[in-house]
Short mmCIF file of C-alpha atoms in Angstrom, two decimals:
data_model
loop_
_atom_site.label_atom_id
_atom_site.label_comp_id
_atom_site.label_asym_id
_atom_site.label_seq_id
_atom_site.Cartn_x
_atom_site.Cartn_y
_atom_site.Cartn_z
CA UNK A 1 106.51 116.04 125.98
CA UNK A 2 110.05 115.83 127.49
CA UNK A 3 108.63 115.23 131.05
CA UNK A 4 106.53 112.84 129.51
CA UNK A 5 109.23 110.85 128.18
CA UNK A 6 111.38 111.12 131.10
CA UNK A 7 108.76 109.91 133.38
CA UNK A 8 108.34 106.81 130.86
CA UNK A 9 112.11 105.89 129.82
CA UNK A 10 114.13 108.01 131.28
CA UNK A 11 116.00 111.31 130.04
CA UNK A 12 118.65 109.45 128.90
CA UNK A 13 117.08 109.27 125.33
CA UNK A 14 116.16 112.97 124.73
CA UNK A 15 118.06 115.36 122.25
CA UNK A 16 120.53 117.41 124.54
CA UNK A 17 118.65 121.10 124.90
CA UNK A 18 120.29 124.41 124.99
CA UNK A 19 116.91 126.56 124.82
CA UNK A 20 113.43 127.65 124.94
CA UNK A 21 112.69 131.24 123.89
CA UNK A 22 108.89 132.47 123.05
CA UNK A 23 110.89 135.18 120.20
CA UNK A 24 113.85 134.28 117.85
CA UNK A 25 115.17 137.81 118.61
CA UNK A 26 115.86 135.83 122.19
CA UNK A 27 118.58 133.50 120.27
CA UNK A 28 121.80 134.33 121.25
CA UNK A 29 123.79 132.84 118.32
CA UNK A 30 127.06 133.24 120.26
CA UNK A 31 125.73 131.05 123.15
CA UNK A 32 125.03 128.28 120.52
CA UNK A 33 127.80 125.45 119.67
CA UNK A 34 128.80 125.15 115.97
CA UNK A 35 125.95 122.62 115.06
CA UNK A 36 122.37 122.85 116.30
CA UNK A 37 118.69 122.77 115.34
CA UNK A 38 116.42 125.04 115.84
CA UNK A 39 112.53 124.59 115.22
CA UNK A 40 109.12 125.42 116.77
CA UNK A 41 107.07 123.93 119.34
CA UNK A 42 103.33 123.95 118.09
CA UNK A 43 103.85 122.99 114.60
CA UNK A 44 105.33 121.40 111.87
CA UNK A 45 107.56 122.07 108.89
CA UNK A 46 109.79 124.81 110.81
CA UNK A 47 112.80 123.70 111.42
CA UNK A 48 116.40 124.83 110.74
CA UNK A 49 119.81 122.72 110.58
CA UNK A 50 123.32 124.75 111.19
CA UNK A 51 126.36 123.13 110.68
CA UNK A 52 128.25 125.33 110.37
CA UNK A 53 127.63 128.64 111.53
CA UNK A 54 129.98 130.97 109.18
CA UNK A 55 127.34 129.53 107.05
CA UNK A 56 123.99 129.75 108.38
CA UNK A 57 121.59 132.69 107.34
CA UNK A 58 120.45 133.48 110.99
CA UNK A 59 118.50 136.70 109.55
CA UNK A 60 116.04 134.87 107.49
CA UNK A 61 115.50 131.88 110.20
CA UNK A 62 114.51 134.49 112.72
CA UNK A 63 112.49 136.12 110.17
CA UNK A 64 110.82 132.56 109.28
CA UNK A 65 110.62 131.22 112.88
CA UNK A 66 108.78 135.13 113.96
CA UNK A 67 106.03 134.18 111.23
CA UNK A 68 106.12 130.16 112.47
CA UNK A 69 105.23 131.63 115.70
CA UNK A 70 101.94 133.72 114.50
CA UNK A 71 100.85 130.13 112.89
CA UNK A 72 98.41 128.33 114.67
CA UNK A 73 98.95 124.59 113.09
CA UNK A 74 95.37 123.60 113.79
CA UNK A 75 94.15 125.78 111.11
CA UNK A 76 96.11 123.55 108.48
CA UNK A 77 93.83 119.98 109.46
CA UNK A 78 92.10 120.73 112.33
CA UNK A 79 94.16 118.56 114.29
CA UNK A 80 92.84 119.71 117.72
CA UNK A 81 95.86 119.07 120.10
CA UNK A 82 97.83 121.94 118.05
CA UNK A 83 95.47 124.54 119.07
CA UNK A 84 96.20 125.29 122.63
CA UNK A 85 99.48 125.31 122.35
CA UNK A 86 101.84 128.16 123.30
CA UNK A 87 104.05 128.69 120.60
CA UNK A 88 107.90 128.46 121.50
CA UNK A 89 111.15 127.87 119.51
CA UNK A 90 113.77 125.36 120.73
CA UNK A 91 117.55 124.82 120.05
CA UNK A 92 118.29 121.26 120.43
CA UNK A 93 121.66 119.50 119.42
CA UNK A 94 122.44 118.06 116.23
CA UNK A 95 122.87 114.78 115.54
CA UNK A 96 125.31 113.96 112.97
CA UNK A 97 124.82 111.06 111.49
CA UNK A 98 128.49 109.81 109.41
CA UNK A 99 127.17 109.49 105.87
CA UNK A 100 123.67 111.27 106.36
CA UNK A 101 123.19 114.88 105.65
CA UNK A 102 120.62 114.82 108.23
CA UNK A 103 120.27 111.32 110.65
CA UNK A 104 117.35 108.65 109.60
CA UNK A 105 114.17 108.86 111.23
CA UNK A 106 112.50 105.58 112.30
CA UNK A 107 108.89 106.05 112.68
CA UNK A 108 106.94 102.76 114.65
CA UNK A 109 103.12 103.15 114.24
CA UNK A 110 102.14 101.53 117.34
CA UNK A 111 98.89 100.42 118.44
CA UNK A 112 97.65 100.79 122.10
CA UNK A 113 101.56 99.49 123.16
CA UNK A 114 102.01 97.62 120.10
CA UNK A 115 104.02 98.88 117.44
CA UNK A 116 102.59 97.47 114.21
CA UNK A 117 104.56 99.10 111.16
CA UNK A 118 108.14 101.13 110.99
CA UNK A 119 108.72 103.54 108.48
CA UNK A 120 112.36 105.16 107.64
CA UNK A 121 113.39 108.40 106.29
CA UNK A 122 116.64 109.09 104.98
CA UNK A 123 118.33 112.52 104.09
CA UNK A 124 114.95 113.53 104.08
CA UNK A 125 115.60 117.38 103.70
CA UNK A 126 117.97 116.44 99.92
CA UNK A 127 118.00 113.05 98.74
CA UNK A 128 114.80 111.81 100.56
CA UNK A 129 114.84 107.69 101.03
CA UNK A 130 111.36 106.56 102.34
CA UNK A 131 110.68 102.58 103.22
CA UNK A 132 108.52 100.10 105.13
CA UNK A 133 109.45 97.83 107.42
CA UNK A 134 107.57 94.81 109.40
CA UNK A 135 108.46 95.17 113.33
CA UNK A 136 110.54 91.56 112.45
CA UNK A 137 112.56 94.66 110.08
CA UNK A 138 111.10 92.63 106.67
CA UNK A 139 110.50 94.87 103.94
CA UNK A 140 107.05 95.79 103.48
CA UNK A 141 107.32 96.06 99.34
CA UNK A 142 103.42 96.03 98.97
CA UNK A 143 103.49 99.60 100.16
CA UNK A 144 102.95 102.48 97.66
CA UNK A 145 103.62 105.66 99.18
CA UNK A 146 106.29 107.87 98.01
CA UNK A 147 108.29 104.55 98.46
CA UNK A 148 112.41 104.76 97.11
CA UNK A 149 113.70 102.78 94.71
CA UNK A 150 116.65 102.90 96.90
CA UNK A 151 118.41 99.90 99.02
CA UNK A 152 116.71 98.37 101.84
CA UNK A 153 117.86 100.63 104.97
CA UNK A 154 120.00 98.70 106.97
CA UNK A 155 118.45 97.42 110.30
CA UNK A 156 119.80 99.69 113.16
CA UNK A 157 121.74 98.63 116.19
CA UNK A 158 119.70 98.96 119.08
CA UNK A 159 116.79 98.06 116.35
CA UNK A 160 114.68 96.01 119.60
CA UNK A 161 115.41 98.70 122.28
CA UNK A 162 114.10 101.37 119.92
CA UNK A 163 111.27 98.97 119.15
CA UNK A 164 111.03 98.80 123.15
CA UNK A 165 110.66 102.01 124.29
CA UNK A 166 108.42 102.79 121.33
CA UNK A 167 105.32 100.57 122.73
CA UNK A 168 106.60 101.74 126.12
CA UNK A 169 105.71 105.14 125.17
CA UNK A 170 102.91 104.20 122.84
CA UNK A 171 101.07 102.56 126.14
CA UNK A 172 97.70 103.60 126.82
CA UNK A 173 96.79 105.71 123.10
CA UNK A 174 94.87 104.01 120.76
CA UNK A 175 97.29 105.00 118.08
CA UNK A 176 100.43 107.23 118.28
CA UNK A 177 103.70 107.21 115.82
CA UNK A 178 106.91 107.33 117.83
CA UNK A 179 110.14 108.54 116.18
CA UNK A 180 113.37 108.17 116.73
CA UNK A 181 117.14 108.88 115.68
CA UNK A 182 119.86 106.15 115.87
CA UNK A 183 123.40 107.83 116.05
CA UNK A 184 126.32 105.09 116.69
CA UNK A 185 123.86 102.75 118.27
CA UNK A 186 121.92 105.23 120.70
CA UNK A 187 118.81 106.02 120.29
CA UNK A 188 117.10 109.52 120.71
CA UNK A 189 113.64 110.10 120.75
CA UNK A 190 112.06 112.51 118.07
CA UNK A 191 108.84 113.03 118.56
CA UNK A 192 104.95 111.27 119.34
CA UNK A 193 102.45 112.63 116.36
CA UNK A 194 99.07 111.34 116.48
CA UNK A 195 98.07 112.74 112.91
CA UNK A 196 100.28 111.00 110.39
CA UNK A 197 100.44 113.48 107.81
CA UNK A 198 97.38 115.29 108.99
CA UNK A 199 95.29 112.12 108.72
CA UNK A 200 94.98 112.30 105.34
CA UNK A 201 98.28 110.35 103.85
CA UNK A 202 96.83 106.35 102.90
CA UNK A 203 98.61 103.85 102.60
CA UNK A 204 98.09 102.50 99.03
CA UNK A 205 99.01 98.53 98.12
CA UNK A 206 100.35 97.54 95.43
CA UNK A 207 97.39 95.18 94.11
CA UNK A 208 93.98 95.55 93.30
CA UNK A 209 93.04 96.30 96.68
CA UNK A 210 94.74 99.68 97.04
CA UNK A 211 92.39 100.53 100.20
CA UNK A 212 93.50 97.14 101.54
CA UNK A 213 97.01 98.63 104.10
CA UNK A 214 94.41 101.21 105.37
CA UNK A 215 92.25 98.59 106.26
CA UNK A 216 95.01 96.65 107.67
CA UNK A 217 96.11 99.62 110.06
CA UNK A 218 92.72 100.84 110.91
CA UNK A 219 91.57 97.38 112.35
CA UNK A 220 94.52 97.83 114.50
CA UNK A 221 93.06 101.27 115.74
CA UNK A 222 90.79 100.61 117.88
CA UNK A 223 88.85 103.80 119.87
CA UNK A 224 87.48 104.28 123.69
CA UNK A 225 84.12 104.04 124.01
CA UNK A 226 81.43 106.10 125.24
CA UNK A 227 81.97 104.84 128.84
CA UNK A 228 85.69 105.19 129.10
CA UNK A 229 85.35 108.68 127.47
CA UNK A 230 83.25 109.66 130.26
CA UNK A 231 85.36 110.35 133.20
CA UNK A 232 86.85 112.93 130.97
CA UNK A 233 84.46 115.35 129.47
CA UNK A 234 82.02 117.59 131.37
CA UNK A 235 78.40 116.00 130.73
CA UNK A 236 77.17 119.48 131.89
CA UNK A 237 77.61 120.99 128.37
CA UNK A 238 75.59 120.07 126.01
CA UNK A 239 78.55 119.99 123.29
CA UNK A 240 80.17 117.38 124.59
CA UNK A 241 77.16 114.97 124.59
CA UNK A 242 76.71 115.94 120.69
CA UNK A 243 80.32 115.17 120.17
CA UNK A 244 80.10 111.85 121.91
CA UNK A 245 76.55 110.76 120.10
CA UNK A 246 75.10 110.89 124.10
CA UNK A 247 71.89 112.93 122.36
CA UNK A 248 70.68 109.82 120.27
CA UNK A 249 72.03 106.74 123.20
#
């Protein structure tokens, strides 16, 4: 994913790396600065946050990262590009955010290059803050989903170049969330995900129409067809002409 990004925008927007290792017992918690992030490669839900390291309990993140690393994530929703993966932990930098416990995430749900809806989470790990945006930053307040009562998040600078790169990255997939940090005005890119919330989370309205955000996003999605698909699968096996319909054309 970091190549990919590179290759796109430039490495300029990725979260300063210190290392890969394919065991925590690899971590050399002496070679680490003071704050860092560690988490897993092939999955979600695994990360951990030091700031300070007189404080962090490295025995029972090794111990949880070890039994992260037996996890294959595709088991959880059958979300099929977690299942090849080869499971690795990283220790990335951490971005302090002045106020935040942890910095916001800006999520843009983009659309084949076109990023349609943005979604912010605050201290998401204590006090969590979730809220909708428009890509003009208007508050989307018809949007009932584990929504905050709190104020509007305050529109970030470098808002349009984050907004930029995300449908620069989003080019070519029918539908892809790109996330990103914003510390001091520079953006750093978090992560693509494909699977909001394992492709189950909807997006309820607030009217009598609950289905009708869904509907609104999922016109917005639309797939390859048969043709296009083509070029990539092996019409040889049989299974991928059931899985395309190619039995019944």
């Amino acid at each position: 994913m970091r190549s990919f990004v590179e290759q796109r925008i430039g490495s300029e927007y990725l979260v300063p790396l210190f290392g890969v290792f394919n065991a925590a017992e690899e971590i050399d918690l002496d070679k680490l600065p003071e704050k860092f992030v560690l988490k897993c490669t092939h999955d979600s839900q695994s990360t951990f946050v030091c700031t300070d390291k007189s404080y962090f309990d490295f025995v029972e993140a090794k111990k949880r990262l070890n039994v992260a690393l037996h996890r294959n994530w595709y088991w959880q929703g059958r979300e099929w590009a977690y299942l090849g993966i080869t499971p690795r932990i990283v220790a990335e930098a951490f971005l302090d955010e002045p106020g935040r416990a942890t910095p916001t995430d800006y999520k843009f749900y983009c659309f084949d290059g076109k990023a349609a809806l943005v979604q912010t989470d605050a201290d998401r790990f204590t006090n969590h803050e979730m809220q909708y945006f428009s890509t003009e930053w208007e508050q989307r307040g018809d949007i009932d989903h584990e929504v905050s009562e709190h104020e509007p998040t305050v529109k970030p600078e470098n808002y349009e170049l984050m907004l930029e790169l995300s449908e620069k990255l989003s080019d070519g997939f029918p539908h892809v969330r790109v996330d990103w940090y914003n510390i001091s005005g520079k953006p750093y890119f978090g992560e693509m995900t494909f699977y909001t919330g394992g492709g189950y989370d909807p997006f309820y309205a607030l009217e009598e129409q609950p289905d009708r955000l869904d509907r609104e996003l999922g016109d917005l999605f639309v797939l390859p067809t048969v043709s296009h698909l083509e070029k990539y699968c092996d019409w040889s096996c049989p299974s991928s002409k059931r899985s395309l319909g190619a039995d019944n054309a």
